[in-house]
Amino acid sequence: MTARHFWRRNGATGWALTAPATLAVIGFLIVPIGAVIAGTFMDPRGIFAPYISYFNSGFRTTVLFRTLQISALTTIISLIFGFMTAYVVSRAPGKVKSLLIVAAVFPLLTGVVVRAFAWLIILGRNGILNQTLLALGIVNEPLEMLYTQGAVIVGMVYLFVPLMVLSLVGVLENIPRDVLQASSSLGASPVATFWQVLLPLAVPGLIVGAVLVFTGSFTAYATPQLLGGERQTVLATLLQQRAMVSFDWVGASTIAAIMTVITITIVLAMSHIARRINPMAT
Amino acid sequence: MMSDRPHPILIVVTALVYLFLMLPLVIVVGAALSDTTYLTFPPQGLSLRWFYNIFEISAFRRTIVTSLQIAFLGTMIALLIGIPAAYALNRFRVELPKWLGTLFVLPILVPEIVFGFALLKSFTVGTGAPIFLALLIGHTLIVLPYVVRVISASLASFDFSIEEAAISLGSAPVKTFFTIVLPNVRGGVIAAFILAFITSLNDVSVSLFLTGPGISTLPIQILAHVEQFFDPTVASVSVLLMFLTVAVMAIVERTLGLTFLAK
């Protein structure tokens, strides 16, 4: 019996090598989250009682819809600007392209707290933007920009535009230039080429980017906490308050379950759509 | 518009997007260098006093140490369990089910804040385990997907017939792994380490619930500090974190080139 026989391509070795990571994910991620979700169905008041009380609360349904709205707007804005930027980056000459990618990666690697904090300095009552507007005489008194939905969305777009750019650059680079040139040399207008050739080919990337941004902003905590405060409570900040301030474990678990179900549904639905409409089967 | 040169409007938009991305960070640096006791930009006078202040506040000192410990240990554990997993996923692709690969990216797919809460409720409260341990487990799991994916990506271009040749010539499998396979994916390991370390260092959502008496991480401490005091200390800590990021990016750029991050 030599080592050679042991190391044959066999499933057992593969399973053994993946076992530690598999057990870690199951034991410390799937089981705890499963337990939290299962716990919401064991309420003495009835099986769906926590959900009924969640949706009976006007405040809590408002928070759910506000979170969905902020995430949707963040995703749309990031898609539009991310796509235009990624297009330019993907067509830039080598050196410039690397520089632009580095410039997009850098904010991405700077933590979310730092990036939300930057907007706190800009949008505050005595912040840079207000000072500038006052100095220019555009406004007579400082605008209340902080703790508004707009502030949260700006902070979120700031978080996610680099992510969108990076996930689209790869996709746009892989679209052969010949295809676009063929389209225009056959007489298609730039607008037609965009709608009928470029956009459909980029759809898989756009969907991946949209999923990343939507789920990311749907579950973000630090940005809405710092820029939205109490006035713009979202699901993540509500979950934290329920658990750590009110010690309402059932309420917190219900929010956790709602967030998990919505996130996973979106990820699965979008990856299903992406697979169906991908014109360049990969 | 669709010719090789992007339309001027697109170039202008791109320039504005990059301005939007960079300007806030420049402002943080400016605010950190201010010598006033309140946050302001442009700085009234230049001073490094807020950088000294970081180390005078014991909560910052303590949480910097905890964050570095957790990030280092969590990343090492993730590499220890993630490298064999990534290797097996590539080497035994035919023998292993597809869902196994999905399982290792699950920590990115589930909301981090839900994961943190679940660890608190089911693990810390349920078993009475120490907070540090829960924090370490949480961080190990959120960086695991980066480790598995980055190392899988470098293994995908590795020709396993080289390994087979070595083994059939009599080299022991484990020795072959360390002398043939691992050196070939060295770049991937470094990239995975760095990505994982930075991700852990900046994490808020998982750590949020896993803090307790005497134990907290730097981003959580920054959040708490911002809500109480609005002084330039946080700007200085932010700049410190940015410096760390720049240093780390310089290492990645030297070893691999940053364009791989766009893949």
JSON list of C-alpha atoms in Angstrom, two decimals, chain B residues 81-222:
[
{"chain": "B", "resi": 81, "resn": "ILE", "atom": "CA", "xyz": [-10.05, 25.12, 6.39]},
{"chain": "B", "resi": 82, "resn": "GLY", "atom": "CA", "xyz": [-10.58, 27.00, 3.11]},
{"chain": "B", "resi": 83, "resn": "ILE", "atom": "CA", "xyz": [-7.43, 25.95, 1.22]},
{"chain": "B", "resi": 84, "resn": "PRO", "atom": "CA", "xyz": [-8.17, 22.17, 1.50]},
{"chain": "B", "resi": 85, "resn": "ALA", "atom": "CA", "xyz": [-11.78, 22.88, 0.55]},
{"chain": "B", "resi": 86, "resn": "ALA", "atom": "CA", "xyz": [-10.81, 24.96, -2.51]},
{"chain": "B", "resi": 87, "resn": "TYR", "atom": "CA", "xyz": [-8.25, 22.31, -3.50]},
{"chain": "B", "resi": 88, "resn": "ALA", "atom": "CA", "xyz": [-10.79, 19.50, -3.19]},
{"chain": "B", "resi": 89, "resn": "LEU", "atom": "CA", "xyz": [-13.45, 21.44, -5.13]},
{"chain": "B", "resi": 90, "resn": "ASN", "atom": "CA", "xyz": [-11.06, 21.76, -8.08]},
{"chain": "B", "resi": 91, "resn": "ARG", "atom": "CA", "xyz": [-9.24, 18.43, -7.83]},
{"chain": "B", "resi": 92, "resn": "PHE", "atom": "CA", "xyz": [-12.34, 16.30, -7.22]},
{"chain": "B", "resi": 93, "resn": "ARG", "atom": "CA", "xyz": [-14.75, 18.37, -9.27]},
{"chain": "B", "resi": 94, "resn": "VAL", "atom": "CA", "xyz": [-16.38, 15.32, -10.81]},
{"chain": "B", "resi": 95, "resn": "GLU", "atom": "CA", "xyz": [-16.71, 13.42, -7.55]},
{"chain": "B", "resi": 96, "resn": "LEU", "atom": "CA", "xyz": [-18.12, 16.20, -5.39]},
{"chain": "B", "resi": 97, "resn": "PRO", "atom": "CA", "xyz": [-21.65, 17.60, -5.71]},
{"chain": "B", "resi": 98, "resn": "LYS", "atom": "CA", "xyz": [-22.08, 21.12, -7.08]},
{"chain": "B", "resi": 99, "resn": "TRP", "atom": "CA", "xyz": [-23.92, 22.45, -4.02]},
{"chain": "B", "resi": 100, "resn": "LEU", "atom": "CA", "xyz": [-20.76, 22.08, -1.97]},
{"chain": "B", "resi": 101, "resn": "GLY", "atom": "CA", "xyz": [-19.27, 25.04, -3.82]},
{"chain": "B", "resi": 102, "resn": "THR", "atom": "CA", "xyz": [-22.41, 27.08, -3.13]},
{"chain": "B", "resi": 103, "resn": "LEU", "atom": "CA", "xyz": [-22.25, 26.13, 0.55]},
{"chain": "B", "resi": 104, "resn": "PHE", "atom": "CA", "xyz": [-18.93, 27.95, 0.96]},
{"chain": "B", "resi": 105, "resn": "VAL", "atom": "CA", "xyz": [-20.28, 31.21, -0.48]},
{"chain": "B", "resi": 106, "resn": "LEU", "atom": "CA", "xyz": [-23.36, 31.05, 1.73]},
{"chain": "B", "resi": 107, "resn": "PRO", "atom": "CA", "xyz": [-21.84, 33.36, 4.38]},
{"chain": "B", "resi": 108, "resn": "ILE", "atom": "CA", "xyz": [-21.87, 36.14, 1.73]},
{"chain": "B", "resi": 109, "resn": "LEU", "atom": "CA", "xyz": [-25.44, 35.38, 0.63]},
{"chain": "B", "resi": 110, "resn": "VAL", "atom": "CA", "xyz": [-27.15, 35.48, 4.03]},
{"chain": "B", "resi": 111, "resn": "PRO", "atom": "CA", "xyz": [-27.52, 38.95, 5.55]},
{"chain": "B", "resi": 112, "resn": "GLU", "atom": "CA", "xyz": [-24.51, 39.56, 7.80]},
{"chain": "B", "resi": 113, "resn": "ILE", "atom": "CA", "xyz": [-26.60, 41.27, 10.42]},
{"chain": "B", "resi": 114, "resn": "VAL", "atom": "CA", "xyz": [-28.86, 38.21, 10.65]},
{"chain": "B", "resi": 115, "resn": "PHE", "atom": "CA", "xyz": [-25.80, 36.00, 10.99]},
{"chain": "B", "resi": 116, "resn": "GLY", "atom": "CA", "xyz": [-24.43, 38.13, 13.83]},
{"chain": "B", "resi": 117, "resn": "PHE", "atom": "CA", "xyz": [-27.75, 38.05, 15.64]},
{"chain": "B", "resi": 118, "resn": "ALA", "atom": "CA", "xyz": [-28.06, 34.27, 15.14]},
{"chain": "B", "resi": 119, "resn": "LEU", "atom": "CA", "xyz": [-24.59, 33.73, 16.61]},
{"chain": "B", "resi": 120, "resn": "LEU", "atom": "CA", "xyz": [-25.54, 35.84, 19.61]},
{"chain": "B", "resi": 121, "resn": "LYS", "atom": "CA", "xyz": [-28.86, 34.11, 20.16]},
{"chain": "B", "resi": 122, "resn": "SER", "atom": "CA", "xyz": [-27.98, 30.50, 19.40]},
{"chain": "B", "resi": 123, "resn": "PHE", "atom": "CA", "xyz": [-24.31, 30.35, 20.23]},
{"chain": "B", "resi": 124, "resn": "THR", "atom": "CA", "xyz": [-23.30, 32.94, 22.84]},
{"chain": "B", "resi": 125, "resn": "VAL", "atom": "CA", "xyz": [-26.55, 32.99, 24.79]},
{"chain": "B", "resi": 126, "resn": "GLY", "atom": "CA", "xyz": [-27.39, 29.35, 24.10]},
{"chain": "B", "resi": 127, "resn": "THR", "atom": "CA", "xyz": [-24.07, 27.82, 25.13]},
{"chain": "B", "resi": 128, "resn": "GLY", "atom": "CA", "xyz": [-22.57, 30.52, 27.32]},
{"chain": "B", "resi": 129, "resn": "ALA", "atom": "CA", "xyz": [-19.46, 30.52, 25.09]},
{"chain": "B", "resi": 130, "resn": "PRO", "atom": "CA", "xyz": [-17.09, 33.46, 25.54]},
{"chain": "B", "resi": 131, "resn": "ILE", "atom": "CA", "xyz": [-17.73, 36.49, 23.31]},
{"chain": "B", "resi": 132, "resn": "PHE", "atom": "CA", "xyz": [-14.20, 36.43, 21.90]},
{"chain": "B", "resi": 133, "resn": "LEU", "atom": "CA", "xyz": [-14.78, 32.91, 20.60]},
{"chain": "B", "resi": 134, "resn": "ALA", "atom": "CA", "xyz": [-18.11, 33.86, 19.00]},
{"chain": "B", "resi": 135, "resn": "LEU", "atom": "CA", "xyz": [-16.49, 36.93, 17.42]},
{"chain": "B", "resi": 136, "resn": "LEU", "atom": "CA", "xyz": [-13.67, 34.76, 16.06]},
{"chain": "B", "resi": 137, "resn": "ILE", "atom": "CA", "xyz": [-16.08, 32.17, 14.64]},
{"chain": "B", "resi": 138, "resn": "GLY", "atom": "CA", "xyz": [-18.23, 34.89, 13.06]},
{"chain": "B", "resi": 139, "resn": "HIS", "atom": "CA", "xyz": [-15.23, 36.54, 11.41]},
{"chain": "B", "resi": 140, "resn": "THR", "atom": "CA", "xyz": [-13.78, 33.22, 10.23]},
{"chain": "B", "resi": 141, "resn": "LEU", "atom": "CA", "xyz": [-17.04, 32.42, 8.46]},
{"chain": "B", "resi": 142, "resn": "ILE", "atom": "CA", "xyz": [-17.55, 35.79, 6.79]},
{"chain": "B", "resi": 143, "resn": "VAL", "atom": "CA", "xyz": [-14.06, 35.67, 5.28]},
{"chain": "B", "resi": 144, "resn": "LEU", "atom": "CA", "xyz": [-14.25, 31.98, 4.27]},
{"chain": "B", "resi": 145, "resn": "PRO", "atom": "CA", "xyz": [-16.05, 32.71, 0.95]},
{"chain": "B", "resi": 146, "resn": "TYR", "atom": "CA", "xyz": [-13.26, 35.09, -0.12]},
{"chain": "B", "resi": 147, "resn": "VAL", "atom": "CA", "xyz": [-10.61, 32.49, 0.70]},
{"chain": "B", "resi": 148, "resn": "VAL", "atom": "CA", "xyz": [-12.37, 29.66, -1.12]},
{"chain": "B", "resi": 149, "resn": "ARG", "atom": "CA", "xyz": [-13.22, 31.77, -4.17]},
{"chain": "B", "resi": 150, "resn": "VAL", "atom": "CA", "xyz": [-9.85, 33.47, -4.64]},
{"chain": "B", "resi": 151, "resn": "ILE", "atom": "CA", "xyz": [-7.88, 30.25, -4.15]},
{"chain": "B", "resi": 152, "resn": "SER", "atom": "CA", "xyz": [-10.29, 28.31, -6.39]},
{"chain": "B", "resi": 153, "resn": "ALA", "atom": "CA", "xyz": [-9.72, 30.94, -9.07]},
{"chain": "B", "resi": 154, "resn": "SER", "atom": "CA", "xyz": [-5.95, 30.43, -8.95]},
{"chain": "B", "resi": 155, "resn": "LEU", "atom": "CA", "xyz": [-6.32, 26.64, -8.81]},
{"chain": "B", "resi": 156, "resn": "ALA", "atom": "CA", "xyz": [-8.56, 26.74, -11.89]},
{"chain": "B", "resi": 157, "resn": "SER", "atom": "CA", "xyz": [-5.53, 27.62, -14.01]},
{"chain": "B", "resi": 158, "resn": "PHE", "atom": "CA", "xyz": [-3.30, 25.04, -12.34]},
{"chain": "B", "resi": 159, "resn": "ASP", "atom": "CA", "xyz": [-2.59, 21.92, -14.38]},
{"chain": "B", "resi": 160, "resn": "PHE", "atom": "CA", "xyz": [-3.25, 18.99, -12.06]},
{"chain": "B", "resi": 161, "resn": "SER", "atom": "CA", "xyz": [-1.36, 16.62, -14.37]},
{"chain": "B", "resi": 162, "resn": "ILE", "atom": "CA", "xyz": [1.84, 18.15, -12.95]},
{"chain": "B", "resi": 163, "resn": "GLU", "atom": "CA", "xyz": [0.76, 16.97, -9.53]},
{"chain": "B", "resi": 164, "resn": "GLU", "atom": "CA", "xyz": [-0.14, 13.53, -10.88]},
{"chain": "B", "resi": 165, "resn": "ALA", "atom": "CA", "xyz": [3.26, 13.28, -12.54]},
{"chain": "B", "resi": 166, "resn": "ALA", "atom": "CA", "xyz": [5.02, 14.04, -9.26]},
{"chain": "B", "resi": 167, "resn": "ILE", "atom": "CA", "xyz": [2.91, 11.48, -7.40]},
{"chain": "B", "resi": 168, "resn": "SER", "atom": "CA", "xyz": [3.41, 8.78, -10.01]},
{"chain": "B", "resi": 169, "resn": "LEU", "atom": "CA", "xyz": [7.16, 9.41, -9.77]},
{"chain": "B", "resi": 170, "resn": "GLY", "atom": "CA", "xyz": [6.93, 8.53, -6.10]},
{"chain": "B", "resi": 171, "resn": "SER", "atom": "CA", "xyz": [6.40, 11.82, -4.29]},
{"chain": "B", "resi": 172, "resn": "ALA", "atom": "CA", "xyz": [4.07, 11.54, -1.29]},
{"chain": "B", "resi": 173, "resn": "PRO", "atom": "CA", "xyz": [0.71, 13.29, -1.87]},
{"chain": "B", "resi": 174, "resn": "VAL", "atom": "CA", "xyz": [0.98, 15.62, 1.10]},
{"chain": "B", "resi": 175, "resn": "LYS", "atom": "CA", "xyz": [4.55, 16.52, 0.21]},
{"chain": "B", "resi": 176, "resn": "THR", "atom": "CA", "xyz": [3.47, 17.02, -3.40]},
{"chain": "B", "resi": 177, "resn": "PHE", "atom": "CA", "xyz": [0.78, 19.42, -2.28]},
{"chain": "B", "resi": 178, "resn": "PHE", "atom": "CA", "xyz": [3.25, 21.54, -0.33]},
{"chain": "B", "resi": 179, "resn": "THR", "atom": "CA", "xyz": [6.08, 21.45, -2.88]},
{"chain": "B", "resi": 180, "resn": "ILE", "atom": "CA", "xyz": [4.14, 21.52, -6.16]},
{"chain": "B", "resi": 181, "resn": "VAL", "atom": "CA", "xyz": [0.56, 22.75, -5.74]},
{"chain": "B", "resi": 182, "resn": "LEU", "atom": "CA", "xyz": [0.85, 25.39, -3.03]},
{"chain": "B", "resi": 183, "resn": "PRO", "atom": "CA", "xyz": [3.81, 27.29, -4.55]},
{"chain": "B", "resi": 184, "resn": "ASN", "atom": "CA", "xyz": [1.83, 27.54, -7.78]},
{"chain": "B", "resi": 185, "resn": "VAL", "atom": "CA", "xyz": [-1.10, 29.28, -6.10]},
{"chain": "B", "resi": 186, "resn": "ARG", "atom": "CA", "xyz": [1.03, 31.41, -3.77]},
{"chain": "B", "resi": 187, "resn": "GLY", "atom": "CA", "xyz": [-0.36, 34.60, -5.30]},
{"chain": "B", "resi": 188, "resn": "GLY", "atom": "CA", "xyz": [-3.89, 33.44, -4.66]},
{"chain": "B", "resi": 189, "resn": "VAL", "atom": "CA", "xyz": [-3.10, 32.67, -1.02]},
{"chain": "B", "resi": 190, "resn": "ILE", "atom": "CA", "xyz": [-1.61, 36.12, -0.48]},
{"chain": "B", "resi": 191, "resn": "ALA", "atom": "CA", "xyz": [-4.58, 37.78, -2.16]},
{"chain": "B", "resi": 192, "resn": "ALA", "atom": "CA", "xyz": [-7.01, 35.70, -0.11]},
{"chain": "B", "resi": 193, "resn": "PHE", "atom": "CA", "xyz": [-5.20, 36.58, 3.10]},
{"chain": "B", "resi": 194, "resn": "ILE", "atom": "CA", "xyz": [-5.29, 40.28, 2.35]},
{"chain": "B", "resi": 195, "resn": "LEU", "atom": "CA", "xyz": [-8.92, 40.39, 1.21]},
{"chain": "B", "resi": 196, "resn": "ALA", "atom": "CA", "xyz": [-9.99, 38.36, 4.22]},
{"chain": "B", "resi": 197, "resn": "PHE", "atom": "CA", "xyz": [-7.95, 40.44, 6.66]},
{"chain": "B", "resi": 198, "resn": "ILE", "atom": "CA", "xyz": [-9.36, 43.75, 5.39]},
{"chain": "B", "resi": 199, "resn": "THR", "atom": "CA", "xyz": [-12.91, 42.40, 5.29]},
{"chain": "B", "resi": 200, "resn": "SER", "atom": "CA", "xyz": [-12.64, 41.25, 8.88]},
{"chain": "B", "resi": 201, "resn": "LEU", "atom": "CA", "xyz": [-10.99, 44.48, 10.02]},
{"chain": "B", "resi": 202, "resn": "ASN", "atom": "CA", "xyz": [-13.84, 46.58, 8.56]},
{"chain": "B", "resi": 203, "resn": "ASP", "atom": "CA", "xyz": [-16.75, 44.38, 9.55]},
{"chain": "B", "resi": 204, "resn": "VAL", "atom": "CA", "xyz": [-19.63, 46.00, 11.39]},
{"chain": "B", "resi": 205, "resn": "SER", "atom": "CA", "xyz": [-22.72, 43.85, 10.99]},
{"chain": "B", "resi": 206, "resn": "VAL", "atom": "CA", "xyz": [-21.46, 40.58, 12.46]},
{"chain": "B", "resi": 207, "resn": "SER", "atom": "CA", "xyz": [-19.45, 42.23, 15.23]},
{"chain": "B", "resi": 208, "resn": "LEU", "atom": "CA", "xyz": [-22.38, 44.44, 16.21]},
{"chain": "B", "resi": 209, "resn": "PHE", "atom": "CA", "xyz": [-23.98, 41.75, 18.34]},
{"chain": "B", "resi": 210, "resn": "LEU", "atom": "CA", "xyz": [-20.79, 40.06, 19.50]},
{"chain": "B", "resi": 211, "resn": "THR", "atom": "CA", "xyz": [-19.44, 42.73, 21.77]},
{"chain": "B", "resi": 212, "resn": "GLY", "atom": "CA", "xyz": [-19.51, 42.63, 25.52]},
{"chain": "B", "resi": 213, "resn": "PRO", "atom": "CA", "xyz": [-17.72, 43.78, 28.63]},
{"chain": "B", "resi": 214, "resn": "GLY", "atom": "CA", "xyz": [-14.23, 44.78, 27.56]},
{"chain": "B", "resi": 215, "resn": "ILE", "atom": "CA", "xyz": [-14.55, 43.24, 24.09]},
{"chain": "B", "resi": 216, "resn": "SER", "atom": "CA", "xyz": [-15.40, 45.26, 21.02]},
{"chain": "B", "resi": 217, "resn": "THR", "atom": "CA", "xyz": [-13.92, 45.84, 17.60]},
{"chain": "B", "resi": 218, "resn": "LEU", "atom": "CA", "xyz": [-12.59, 49.05, 16.11]},
{"chain": "B", "resi": 219, "resn": "PRO", "atom": "CA", "xyz": [-15.47, 49.80, 13.69]},
{"chain": "B", "resi": 220, "resn": "ILE", "atom": "CA", "xyz": [-18.01, 49.28, 16.49]},
{"chain": "B", "resi": 221, "resn": "GLN", "atom": "CA", "xyz": [-16.00, 51.58, 18.73]},
{"chain": "B", "resi": 222, "resn": "ILE", "atom": "CA", "xyz": [-15.86, 54.19, 15.95]}
]
